[in-house]
Structure formats: C-alpha cells, structure tokens
Short mmCIF file of C-alpha atoms in Angstrom, two decimals:
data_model
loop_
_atom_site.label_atom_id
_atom_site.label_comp_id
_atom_site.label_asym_id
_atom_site.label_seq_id
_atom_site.Cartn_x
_atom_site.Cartn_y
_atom_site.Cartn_z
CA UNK A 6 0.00 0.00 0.00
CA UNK A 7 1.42 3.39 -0.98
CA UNK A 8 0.65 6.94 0.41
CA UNK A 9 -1.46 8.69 -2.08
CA UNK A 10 -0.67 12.56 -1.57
CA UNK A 11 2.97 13.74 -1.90
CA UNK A 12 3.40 17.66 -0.85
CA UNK A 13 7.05 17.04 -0.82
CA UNK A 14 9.53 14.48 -0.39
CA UNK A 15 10.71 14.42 3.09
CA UNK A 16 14.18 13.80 3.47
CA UNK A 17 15.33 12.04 7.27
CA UNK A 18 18.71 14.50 7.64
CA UNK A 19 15.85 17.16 7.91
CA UNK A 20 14.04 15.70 11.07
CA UNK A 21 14.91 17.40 14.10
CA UNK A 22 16.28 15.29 17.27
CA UNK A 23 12.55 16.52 18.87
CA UNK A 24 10.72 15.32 16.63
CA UNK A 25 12.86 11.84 16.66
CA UNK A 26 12.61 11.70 20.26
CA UNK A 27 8.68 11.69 19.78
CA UNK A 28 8.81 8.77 17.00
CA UNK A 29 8.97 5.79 19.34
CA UNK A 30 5.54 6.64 20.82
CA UNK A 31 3.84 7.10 17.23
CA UNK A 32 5.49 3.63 16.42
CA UNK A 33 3.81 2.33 18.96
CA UNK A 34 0.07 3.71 18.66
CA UNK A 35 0.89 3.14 14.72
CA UNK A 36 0.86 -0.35 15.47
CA UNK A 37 -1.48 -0.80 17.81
CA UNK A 38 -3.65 0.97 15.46
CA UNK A 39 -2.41 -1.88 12.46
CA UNK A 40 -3.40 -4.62 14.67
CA UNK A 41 -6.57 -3.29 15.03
CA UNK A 42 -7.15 -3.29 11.45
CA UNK A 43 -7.43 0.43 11.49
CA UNK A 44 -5.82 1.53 7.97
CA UNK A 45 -6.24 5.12 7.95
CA UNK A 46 -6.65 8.16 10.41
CA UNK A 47 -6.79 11.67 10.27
CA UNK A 48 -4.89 13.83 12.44
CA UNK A 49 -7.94 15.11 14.57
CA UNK A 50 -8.27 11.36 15.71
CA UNK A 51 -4.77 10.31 16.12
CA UNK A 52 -5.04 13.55 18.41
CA UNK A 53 -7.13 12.30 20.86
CA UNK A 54 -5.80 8.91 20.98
CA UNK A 55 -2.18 9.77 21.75
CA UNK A 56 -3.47 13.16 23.51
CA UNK A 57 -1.56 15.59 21.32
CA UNK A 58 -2.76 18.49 19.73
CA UNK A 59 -3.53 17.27 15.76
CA UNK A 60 -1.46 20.64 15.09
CA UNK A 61 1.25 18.82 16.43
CA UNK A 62 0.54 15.76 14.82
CA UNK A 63 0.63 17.35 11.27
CA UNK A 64 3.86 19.37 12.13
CA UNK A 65 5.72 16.15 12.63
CA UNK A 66 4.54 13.94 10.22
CA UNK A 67 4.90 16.27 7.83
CA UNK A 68 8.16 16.41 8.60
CA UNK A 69 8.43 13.21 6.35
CA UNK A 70 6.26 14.63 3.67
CA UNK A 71 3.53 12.67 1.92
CA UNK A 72 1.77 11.37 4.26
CA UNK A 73 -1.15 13.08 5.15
CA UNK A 74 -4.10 13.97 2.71
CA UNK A 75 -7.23 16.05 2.92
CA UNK A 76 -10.24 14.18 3.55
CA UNK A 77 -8.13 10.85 3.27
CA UNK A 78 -6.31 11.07 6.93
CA UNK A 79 -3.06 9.33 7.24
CA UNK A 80 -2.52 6.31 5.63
CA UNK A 81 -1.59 3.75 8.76
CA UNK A 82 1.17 1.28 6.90
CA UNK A 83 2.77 3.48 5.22
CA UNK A 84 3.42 5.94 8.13
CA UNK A 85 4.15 2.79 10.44
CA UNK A 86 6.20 1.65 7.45
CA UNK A 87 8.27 4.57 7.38
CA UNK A 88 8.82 5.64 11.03
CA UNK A 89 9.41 2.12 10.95
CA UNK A 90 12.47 2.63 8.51
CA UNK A 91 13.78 6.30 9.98
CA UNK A 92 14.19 4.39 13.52
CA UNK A 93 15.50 1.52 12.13
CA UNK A 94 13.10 -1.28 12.98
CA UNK A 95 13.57 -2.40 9.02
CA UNK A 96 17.53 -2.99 10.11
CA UNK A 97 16.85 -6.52 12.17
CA UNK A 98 20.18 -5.59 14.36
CA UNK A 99 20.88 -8.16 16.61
CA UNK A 100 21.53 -8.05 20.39
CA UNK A 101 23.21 -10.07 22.83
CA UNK A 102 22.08 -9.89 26.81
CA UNK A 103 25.16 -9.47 28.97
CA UNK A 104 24.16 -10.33 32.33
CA UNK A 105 21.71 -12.78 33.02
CA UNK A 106 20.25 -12.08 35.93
CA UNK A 107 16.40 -11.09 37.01
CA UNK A 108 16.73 -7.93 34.33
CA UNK A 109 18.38 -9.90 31.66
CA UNK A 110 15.51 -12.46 32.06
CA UNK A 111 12.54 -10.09 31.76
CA UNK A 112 14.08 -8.65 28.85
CA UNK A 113 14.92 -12.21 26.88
CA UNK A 114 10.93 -12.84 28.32
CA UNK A 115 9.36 -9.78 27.05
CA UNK A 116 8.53 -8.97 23.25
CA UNK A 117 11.10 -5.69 23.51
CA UNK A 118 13.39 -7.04 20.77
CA UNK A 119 11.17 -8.64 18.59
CA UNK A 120 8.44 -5.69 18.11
CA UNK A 121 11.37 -3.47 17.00
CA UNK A 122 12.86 -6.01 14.84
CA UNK A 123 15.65 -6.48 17.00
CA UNK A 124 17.20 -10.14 17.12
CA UNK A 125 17.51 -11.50 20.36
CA UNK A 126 20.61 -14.00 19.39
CA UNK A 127 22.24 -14.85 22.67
CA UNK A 128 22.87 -14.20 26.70
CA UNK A 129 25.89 -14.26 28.42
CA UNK A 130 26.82 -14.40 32.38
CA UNK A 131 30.02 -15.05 34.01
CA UNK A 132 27.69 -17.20 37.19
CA UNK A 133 28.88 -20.98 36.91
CA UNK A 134 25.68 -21.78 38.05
CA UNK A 135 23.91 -20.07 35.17
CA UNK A 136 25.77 -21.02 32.36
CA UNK A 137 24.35 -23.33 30.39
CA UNK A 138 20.61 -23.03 32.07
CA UNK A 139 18.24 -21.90 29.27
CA UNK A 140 16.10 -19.02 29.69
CA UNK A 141 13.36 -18.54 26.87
CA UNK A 142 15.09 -20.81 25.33
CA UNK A 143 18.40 -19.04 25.29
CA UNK A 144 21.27 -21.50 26.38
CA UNK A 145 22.84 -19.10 28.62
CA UNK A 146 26.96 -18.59 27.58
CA UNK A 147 30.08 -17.97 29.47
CA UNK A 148 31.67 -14.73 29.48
CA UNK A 149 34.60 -16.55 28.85
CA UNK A 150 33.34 -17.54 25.21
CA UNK A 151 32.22 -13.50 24.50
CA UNK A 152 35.07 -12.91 21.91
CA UNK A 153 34.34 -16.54 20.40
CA UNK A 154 30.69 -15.84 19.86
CA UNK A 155 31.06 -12.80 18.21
CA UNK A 156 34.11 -13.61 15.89
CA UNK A 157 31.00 -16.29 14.34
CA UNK A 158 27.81 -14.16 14.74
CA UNK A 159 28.03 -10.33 14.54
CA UNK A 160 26.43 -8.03 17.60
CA UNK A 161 24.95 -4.87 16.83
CA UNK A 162 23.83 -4.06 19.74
CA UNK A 163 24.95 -5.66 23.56
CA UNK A 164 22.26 -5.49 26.49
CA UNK A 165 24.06 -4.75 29.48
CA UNK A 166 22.43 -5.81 32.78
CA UNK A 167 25.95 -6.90 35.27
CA UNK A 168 26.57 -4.90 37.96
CA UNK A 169 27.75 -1.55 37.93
CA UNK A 170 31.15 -2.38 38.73
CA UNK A 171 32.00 -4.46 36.07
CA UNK A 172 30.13 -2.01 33.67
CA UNK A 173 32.94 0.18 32.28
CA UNK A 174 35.17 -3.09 31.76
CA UNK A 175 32.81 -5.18 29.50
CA UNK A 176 31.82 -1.89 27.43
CA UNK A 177 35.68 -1.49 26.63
CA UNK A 178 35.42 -5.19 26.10
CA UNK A 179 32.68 -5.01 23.73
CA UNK A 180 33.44 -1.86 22.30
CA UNK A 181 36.45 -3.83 20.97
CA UNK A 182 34.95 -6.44 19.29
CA UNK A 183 33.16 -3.87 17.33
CA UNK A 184 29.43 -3.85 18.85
CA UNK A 185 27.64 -1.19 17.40
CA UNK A 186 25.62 -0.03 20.10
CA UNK A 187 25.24 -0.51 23.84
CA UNK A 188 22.15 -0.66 26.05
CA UNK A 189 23.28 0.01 29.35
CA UNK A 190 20.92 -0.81 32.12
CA UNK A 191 23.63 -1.03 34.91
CA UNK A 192 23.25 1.94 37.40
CA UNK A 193 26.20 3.56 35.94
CA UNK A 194 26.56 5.62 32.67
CA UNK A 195 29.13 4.74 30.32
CA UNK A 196 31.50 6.73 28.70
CA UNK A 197 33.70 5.22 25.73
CA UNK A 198 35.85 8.20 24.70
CA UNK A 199 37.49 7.91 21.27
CA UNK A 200 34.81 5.12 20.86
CA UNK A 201 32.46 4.92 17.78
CA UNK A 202 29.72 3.25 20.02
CA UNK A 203 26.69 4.38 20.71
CA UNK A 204 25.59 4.43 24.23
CA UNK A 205 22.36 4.32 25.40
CA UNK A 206 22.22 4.57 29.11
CA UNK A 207 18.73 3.71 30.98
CA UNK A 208 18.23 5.23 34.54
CA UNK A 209 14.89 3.73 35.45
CA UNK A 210 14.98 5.35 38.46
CA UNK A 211 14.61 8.73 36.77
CA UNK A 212 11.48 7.92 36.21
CA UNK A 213 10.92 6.93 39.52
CA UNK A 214 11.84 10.17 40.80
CA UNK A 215 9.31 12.00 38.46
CA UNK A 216 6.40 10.50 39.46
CA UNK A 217 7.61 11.25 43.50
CA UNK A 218 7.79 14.53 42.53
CA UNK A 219 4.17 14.54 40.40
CA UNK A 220 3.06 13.41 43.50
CA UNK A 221 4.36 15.70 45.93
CA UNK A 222 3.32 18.58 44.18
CA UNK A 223 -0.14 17.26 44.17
CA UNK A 224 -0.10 16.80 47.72
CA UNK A 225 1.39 19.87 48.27
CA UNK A 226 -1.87 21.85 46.00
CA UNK A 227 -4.25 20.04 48.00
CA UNK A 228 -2.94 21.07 51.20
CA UNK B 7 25.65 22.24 56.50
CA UNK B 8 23.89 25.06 55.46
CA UNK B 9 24.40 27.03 51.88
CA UNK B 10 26.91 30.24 51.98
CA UNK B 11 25.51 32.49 49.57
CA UNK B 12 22.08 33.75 49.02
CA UNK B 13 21.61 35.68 46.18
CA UNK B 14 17.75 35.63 46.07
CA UNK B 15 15.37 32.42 47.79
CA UNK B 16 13.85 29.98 45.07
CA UNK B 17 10.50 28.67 45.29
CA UNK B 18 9.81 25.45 43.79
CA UNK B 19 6.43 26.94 42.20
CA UNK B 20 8.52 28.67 39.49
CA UNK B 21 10.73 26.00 38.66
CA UNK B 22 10.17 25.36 34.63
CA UNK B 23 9.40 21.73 33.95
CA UNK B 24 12.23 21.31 31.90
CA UNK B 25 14.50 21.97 35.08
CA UNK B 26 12.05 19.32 36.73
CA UNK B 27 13.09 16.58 33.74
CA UNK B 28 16.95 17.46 34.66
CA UNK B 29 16.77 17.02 38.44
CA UNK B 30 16.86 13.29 38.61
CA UNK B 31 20.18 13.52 36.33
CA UNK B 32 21.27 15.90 38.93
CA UNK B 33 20.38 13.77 41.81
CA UNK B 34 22.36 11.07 40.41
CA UNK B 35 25.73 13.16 40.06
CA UNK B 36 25.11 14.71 43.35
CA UNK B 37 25.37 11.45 44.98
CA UNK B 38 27.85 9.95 43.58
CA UNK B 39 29.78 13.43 44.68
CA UNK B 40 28.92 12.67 47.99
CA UNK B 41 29.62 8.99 48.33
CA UNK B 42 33.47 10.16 47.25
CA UNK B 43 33.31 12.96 50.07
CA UNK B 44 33.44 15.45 47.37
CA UNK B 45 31.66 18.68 49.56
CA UNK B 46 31.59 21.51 47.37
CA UNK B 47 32.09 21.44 43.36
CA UNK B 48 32.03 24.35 40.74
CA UNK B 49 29.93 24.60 37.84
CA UNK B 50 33.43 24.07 35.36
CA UNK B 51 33.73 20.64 37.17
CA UNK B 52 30.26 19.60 37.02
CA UNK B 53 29.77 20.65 33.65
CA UNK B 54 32.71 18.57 32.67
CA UNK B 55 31.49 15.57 34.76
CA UNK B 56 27.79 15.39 33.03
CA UNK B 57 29.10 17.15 30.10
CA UNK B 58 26.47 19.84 29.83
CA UNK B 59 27.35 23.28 29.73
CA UNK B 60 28.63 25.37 33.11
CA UNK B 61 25.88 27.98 31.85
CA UNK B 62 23.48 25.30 31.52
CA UNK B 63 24.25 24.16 35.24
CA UNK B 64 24.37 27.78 36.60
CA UNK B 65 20.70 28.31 35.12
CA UNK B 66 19.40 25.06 35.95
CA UNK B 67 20.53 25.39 39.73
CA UNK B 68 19.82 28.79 40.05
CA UNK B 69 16.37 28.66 39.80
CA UNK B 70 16.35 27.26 43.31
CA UNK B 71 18.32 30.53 44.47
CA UNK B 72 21.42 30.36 47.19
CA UNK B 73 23.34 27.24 45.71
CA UNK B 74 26.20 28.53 43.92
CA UNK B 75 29.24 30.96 45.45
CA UNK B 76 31.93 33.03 43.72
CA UNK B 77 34.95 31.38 44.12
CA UNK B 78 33.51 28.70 46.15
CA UNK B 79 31.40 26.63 44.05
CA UNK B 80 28.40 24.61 44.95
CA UNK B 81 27.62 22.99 48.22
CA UNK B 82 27.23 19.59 47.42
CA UNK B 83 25.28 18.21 50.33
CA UNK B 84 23.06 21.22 50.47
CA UNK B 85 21.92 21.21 46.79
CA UNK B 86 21.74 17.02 46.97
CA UNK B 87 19.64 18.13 50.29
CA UNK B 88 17.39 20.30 48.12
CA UNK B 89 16.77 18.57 45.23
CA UNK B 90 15.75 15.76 47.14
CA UNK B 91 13.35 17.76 48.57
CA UNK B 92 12.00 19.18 45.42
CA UNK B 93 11.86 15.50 44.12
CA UNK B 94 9.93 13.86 46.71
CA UNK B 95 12.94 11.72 48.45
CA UNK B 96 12.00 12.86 51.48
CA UNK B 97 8.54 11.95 51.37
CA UNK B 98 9.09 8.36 52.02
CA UNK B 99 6.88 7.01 50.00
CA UNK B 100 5.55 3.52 50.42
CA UNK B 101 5.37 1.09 47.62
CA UNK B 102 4.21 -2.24 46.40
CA UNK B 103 4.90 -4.29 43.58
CA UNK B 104 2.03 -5.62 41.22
CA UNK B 105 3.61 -8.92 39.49
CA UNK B 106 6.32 -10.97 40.95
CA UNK B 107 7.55 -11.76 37.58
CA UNK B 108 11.43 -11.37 36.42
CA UNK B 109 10.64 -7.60 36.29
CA UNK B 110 8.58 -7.49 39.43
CA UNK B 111 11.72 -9.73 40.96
CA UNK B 112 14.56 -7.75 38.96
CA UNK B 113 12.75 -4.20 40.55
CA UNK B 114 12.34 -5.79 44.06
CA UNK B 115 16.60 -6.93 44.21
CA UNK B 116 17.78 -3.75 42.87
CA UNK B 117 18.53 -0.15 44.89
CA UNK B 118 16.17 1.53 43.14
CA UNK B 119 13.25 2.43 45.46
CA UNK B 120 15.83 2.67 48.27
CA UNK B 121 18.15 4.92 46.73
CA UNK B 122 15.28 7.61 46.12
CA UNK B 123 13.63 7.06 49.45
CA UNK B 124 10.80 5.07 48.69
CA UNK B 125 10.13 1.83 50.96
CA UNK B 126 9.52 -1.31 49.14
CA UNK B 127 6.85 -2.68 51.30
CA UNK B 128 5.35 -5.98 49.41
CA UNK B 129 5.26 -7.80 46.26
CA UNK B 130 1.79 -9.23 44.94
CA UNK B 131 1.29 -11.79 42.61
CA UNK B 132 -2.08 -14.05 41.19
CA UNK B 133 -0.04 -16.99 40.72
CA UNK B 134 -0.79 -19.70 43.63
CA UNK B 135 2.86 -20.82 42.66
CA UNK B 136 4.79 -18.01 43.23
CA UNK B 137 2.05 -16.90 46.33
CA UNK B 138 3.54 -17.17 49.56
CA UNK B 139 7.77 -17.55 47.93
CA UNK B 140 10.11 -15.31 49.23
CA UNK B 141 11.72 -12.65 47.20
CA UNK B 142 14.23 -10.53 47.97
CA UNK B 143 13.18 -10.95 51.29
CA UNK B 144 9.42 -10.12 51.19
CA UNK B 145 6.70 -12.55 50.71
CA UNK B 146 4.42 -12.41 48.12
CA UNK B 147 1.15 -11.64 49.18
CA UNK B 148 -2.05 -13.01 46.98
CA UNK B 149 -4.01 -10.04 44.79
CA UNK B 150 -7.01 -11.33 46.53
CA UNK B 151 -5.54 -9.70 49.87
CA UNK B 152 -4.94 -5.93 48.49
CA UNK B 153 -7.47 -4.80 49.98
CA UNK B 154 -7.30 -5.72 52.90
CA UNK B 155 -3.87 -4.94 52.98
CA UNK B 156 -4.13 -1.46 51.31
CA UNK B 157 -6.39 -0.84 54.20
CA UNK B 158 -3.80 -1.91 57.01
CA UNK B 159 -0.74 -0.03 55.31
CA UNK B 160 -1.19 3.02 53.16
CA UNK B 161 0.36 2.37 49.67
CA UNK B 162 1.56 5.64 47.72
CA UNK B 163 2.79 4.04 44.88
CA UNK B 164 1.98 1.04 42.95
CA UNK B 165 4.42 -0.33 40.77
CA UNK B 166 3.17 -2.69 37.78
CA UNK B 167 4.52 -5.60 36.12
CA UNK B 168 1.81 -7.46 35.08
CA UNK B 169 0.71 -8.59 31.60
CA UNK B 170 -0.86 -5.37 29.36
CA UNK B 171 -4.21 -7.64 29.19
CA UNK B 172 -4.89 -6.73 33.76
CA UNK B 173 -2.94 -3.40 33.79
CA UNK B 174 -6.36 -0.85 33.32
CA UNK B 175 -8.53 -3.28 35.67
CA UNK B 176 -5.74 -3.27 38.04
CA UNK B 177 -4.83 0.58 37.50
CA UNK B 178 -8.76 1.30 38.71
CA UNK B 179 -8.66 -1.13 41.52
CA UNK B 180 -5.37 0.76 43.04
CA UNK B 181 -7.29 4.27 41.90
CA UNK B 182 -10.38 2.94 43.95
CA UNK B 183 -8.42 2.11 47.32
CA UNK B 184 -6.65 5.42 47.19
CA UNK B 185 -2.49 4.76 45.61
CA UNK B 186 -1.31 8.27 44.62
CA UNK B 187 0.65 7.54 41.92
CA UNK B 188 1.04 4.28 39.57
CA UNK B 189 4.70 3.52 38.19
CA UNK B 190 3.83 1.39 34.88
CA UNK B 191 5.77 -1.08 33.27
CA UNK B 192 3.29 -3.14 31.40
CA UNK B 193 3.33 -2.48 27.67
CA UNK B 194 0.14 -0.74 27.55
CA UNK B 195 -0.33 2.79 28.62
CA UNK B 196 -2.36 3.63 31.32
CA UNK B 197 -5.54 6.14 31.46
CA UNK B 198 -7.45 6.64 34.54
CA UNK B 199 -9.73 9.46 32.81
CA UNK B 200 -11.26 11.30 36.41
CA UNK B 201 -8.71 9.97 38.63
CA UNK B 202 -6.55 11.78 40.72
CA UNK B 203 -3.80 9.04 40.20
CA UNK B 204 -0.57 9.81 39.05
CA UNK B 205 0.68 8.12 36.00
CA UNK B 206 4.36 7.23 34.74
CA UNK B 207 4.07 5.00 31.94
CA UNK B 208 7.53 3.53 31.39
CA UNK B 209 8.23 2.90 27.98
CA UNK B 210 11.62 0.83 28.13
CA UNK B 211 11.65 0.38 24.31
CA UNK B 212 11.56 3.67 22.95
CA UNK B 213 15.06 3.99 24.99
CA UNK B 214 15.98 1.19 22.41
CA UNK B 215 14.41 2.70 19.47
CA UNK B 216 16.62 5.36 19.90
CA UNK B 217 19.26 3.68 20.29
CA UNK B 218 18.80 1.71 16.96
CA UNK B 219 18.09 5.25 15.11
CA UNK B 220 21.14 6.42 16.35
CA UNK B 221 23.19 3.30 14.91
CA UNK B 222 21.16 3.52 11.85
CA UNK B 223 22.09 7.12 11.41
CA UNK B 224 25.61 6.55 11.80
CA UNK B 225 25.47 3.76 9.47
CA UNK B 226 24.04 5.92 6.97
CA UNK B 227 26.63 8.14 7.59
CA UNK B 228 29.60 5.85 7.14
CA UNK B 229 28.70 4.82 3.65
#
C-alpha cells in the first residue's frame, strides 16, 4: 500500500532530534492501530488517541512529507512503514544480553526485541551456576566464550544488565569487538571516549523520581 | 551544612518543567559526589562531569536561588539536600509491587526504590505458585488480599509488572483504594480518565528505538 498525496519528499537529515525523540511513541500507537485493522486516520483522531494536539501531529509527520491527505487522513502502513524505517526497525540488528540475571531475564521474556525487529541472538553471564541453564530458550553462555561468539555471529547491539562495577570493563570489552551499540541498564553511565559506540544509558529510576515529585506537588496543592 | 551564599530564595512553584526533567540527572551526580566525600564542586567541574554546559548548570541550579558561590562553588550536600526535597525523596513514599515476575523480581533486588527514598513494602502476585515464595526478602502476598492490605498499610505508589491484558482493571482497583501515583511497566499505557492518580508509563523500548536510530544514522553516515 502506498501513500497517495505527496506535498514534498521528506528527506530524514531534515528531522529534528525533537521530533525523533517523539517517534517511538507514534510507532507504537501506529501499530497498535495496524493490529486493530485500522488503515487510515486523520490527524484530529490520532489527536485524541495519543493526547496531542492534531497541530502537532501534522507538524511532525509532515516532517516526512507525503503522508497526510485532505479528507483521506493518514494512511496507517505506510506511516508505520516509514517511522518504521527512519528508527530503524527495518535494520533486524541483533543483540546479545550481557548479564543474566532477574533484568536480563525479563528482557529475553518480554517482546522488547522482537516488536522493534531487534534479534535477540544470545545471553551471556560469568555465574557458573547459570551457564548453560536456558532461559526462553536461550542456552545461557560464558563470558569466557564472548570474543568466540562474536568472531561467528556479529552483535549490533549488547544489552548490558551486570553490575555496575564491572560495567565500564565489559563496554571497553565489547566496544572492541566492534558492537555497534550498547544498552546500558547497569546503574552507571558509560562513557567510551574515542569510541564509535553508541551508548544508550537507561536510569529507570529517573522515572521513579518523576512521578515522586508529580506526586508531591499534588499533595502539596491540595494542602 | 547550610548554603553560603544567598543571592535571592527559590520557590519550587517557578521551577520550569524542563528543570524538573533534569533534576533526577542531577540527583544522580550529586550522589555519587557525595559517596566520594566530594563537599563543594564548581559549575566548570560539574559541567565537565555530566558534560552539559557550566551555563546550563548555573541556570538550571539557580532557579532554586542560594546554591552557587563566587569562588567557592556549589555545596554539594546542600543542593543534593534540596533537590531531594523538590523531588519527593524525602517523602518516604511507600510502595508495592504488582507482578512478581522477572521484572517485578529484577525491581524488588535492585537499589532503586531505596536509593530515592521510597520503601519497598510488598510484592503481589495471582499466581498460587509463586504466592507465599520469598523474594528478595518479602513474601508475596495473593491479589485477593490488596485490599485488605491497602487498608492496614497506606500504599503511595503502585508499581506494575503485570501482563498489558490486567494493567487498566488493576490501575482502577489501586485508583479505587486510594495509591497516589502508579509507576507502569506493562506495555500498555495507562488512562485513569477522572482519577486523581498519578501516571508514569515507562516505555523501556523507545530507549531502544533510539538507540537503533542512532546506529542507523551513523550507518548511513559511514557509507
């Protein structure tokens, strides 16, 4: 299925980092909206689902050009298709789990990887007791066997759940063997100067903190 | 320790919610400072640290007036002290765990609630299997007893694991007995249109969506 207006061709250099930032969450109504069979919408709608204004809606999908058309609405495939594409779903990178531990289970558990077409390939632990235990059906692999593994199957990206103190060790370690990308869940940021790999560091407990302080100011209005 | 200079007194009223979004990043740095004894720092230093501008810093932590000093720097232990405030910390907010899953079990063995001053005070779970095991130290307590236990020990937060299909039936049961905010993990956004509950949907994939844009870009880049 192809769009059916083109204003202009949208070009991704053009898409500002705020705009990116916002993609994720239209990926994920997008296909929520696919699985409902829903195959077009028009701004005004998409609106109130995601609860932004449709002014803002228009402003960044335009961004893209082509998409939306009067009368028509936005055609659902194609626009999951291509945000699909910018945030490279369409790339099928492949990730190994470093750490196998209660995190590195819920993530191998959960569909994460495989709604962003992300290939869950292997998981890794140093724990004597652990290696070779199968989680989802992941034989879990030594540490010892890291540079092995990927001199035969190429990482993208590595999921790192160890401890913090080990953290800055295995990125070096991993940033060596060429991974592309890390996703660092360890409660410790990562810096790899002189590195070409990307970091991505997750501090859950940032969110945390926001909704304390949500909170606290609401208690603090009503008072 | 108190702060040195006072150049005018904040109020946390006219703090912009962009400085709000920072705070936790802040937090972290701060306390990281102070686990190393480090008592005062200047602007130069922390901007190097979390590599954002000195300006940046000065604007961001001015807003709360009376942090910074000429020629002294910041007061570490006051501004942690402050921000903390600001953020909730010292509320001591009470929380319990909805699913006692690898997430709800990964959550429950990790610093996280601790570190930002909220007690961890049970883990729930539907499962007559995993009902009544021990976890981190806690037993888990049967859903059918949240009431009755909500009514015994005042829950401010509820944090949920649990499969997308429960998460709005559950959300409305911890609206009904009173939680002021829900922390939500499950892969399905929560709306409590009326309530007065707070909301933090965690989206842990759009941190890896980013991630794989990022690699994508630079991909595109190197060709």
């Amino acid at each position: 299925m192809k769009t059916d207006g083109s204003r202009r061709e949208g070009n991704r250099d053009e898409v500002s980092p705020a705009v990116i930032k916002r993609l994720p969450r239209y990926f994920r109504y997008l296909r929520e909206l696919l699985r409902n069979d829903i195959l077009r919408i028009s701004s005004g709608e998409l609106s109130k689902l995601m609860h932004v204004t449709a002014s803002q809606i228009r402003q960044d999908l335009n961004c893209f050009g082509g998409f939306g058309q009067q009368g028509y609405g936005y055609n659902v495939k194609y626009l999951y298709g291509k945000i699909s594409e910018i945030l490279g779903v369409t790339q099928n990178y492949s990730a190994v789990i470093i750490g196998s531990g209660n995190l590195g289970r819920a993530l191998a558990s959960s569909p994460i990887f495989e709604k962003r077409g992300v290939k869950l390939a292997a998981l890794f632990d140093v724990d004597p007791d652990v290696i070779g235990t199968e989680i989802s059906g992941y034989t879990v692999l030594s540490m010892d066997t890291l540079e092995k593994y990927t001199s035969e199957n190429p990482v993208d990206i590595a999921v790192l759940t160890t401890p913090k103190e080990v953290v800055r060790e295995t990125a070096e370690r991993l940033s060596a063997l060429g991974v592309k990308g890390i996703w660092n869940f360890a409660s410790r940021e990562i810096e790899l100067p002189g590195s070409d790999v990307i970091i991505e560091n997750v501090h859950m407990g940032d969110s945390l903190m926001t909704l304390c302080y949500e909170i606290n100011r609401k208690n603090g209005e009503n008072r």
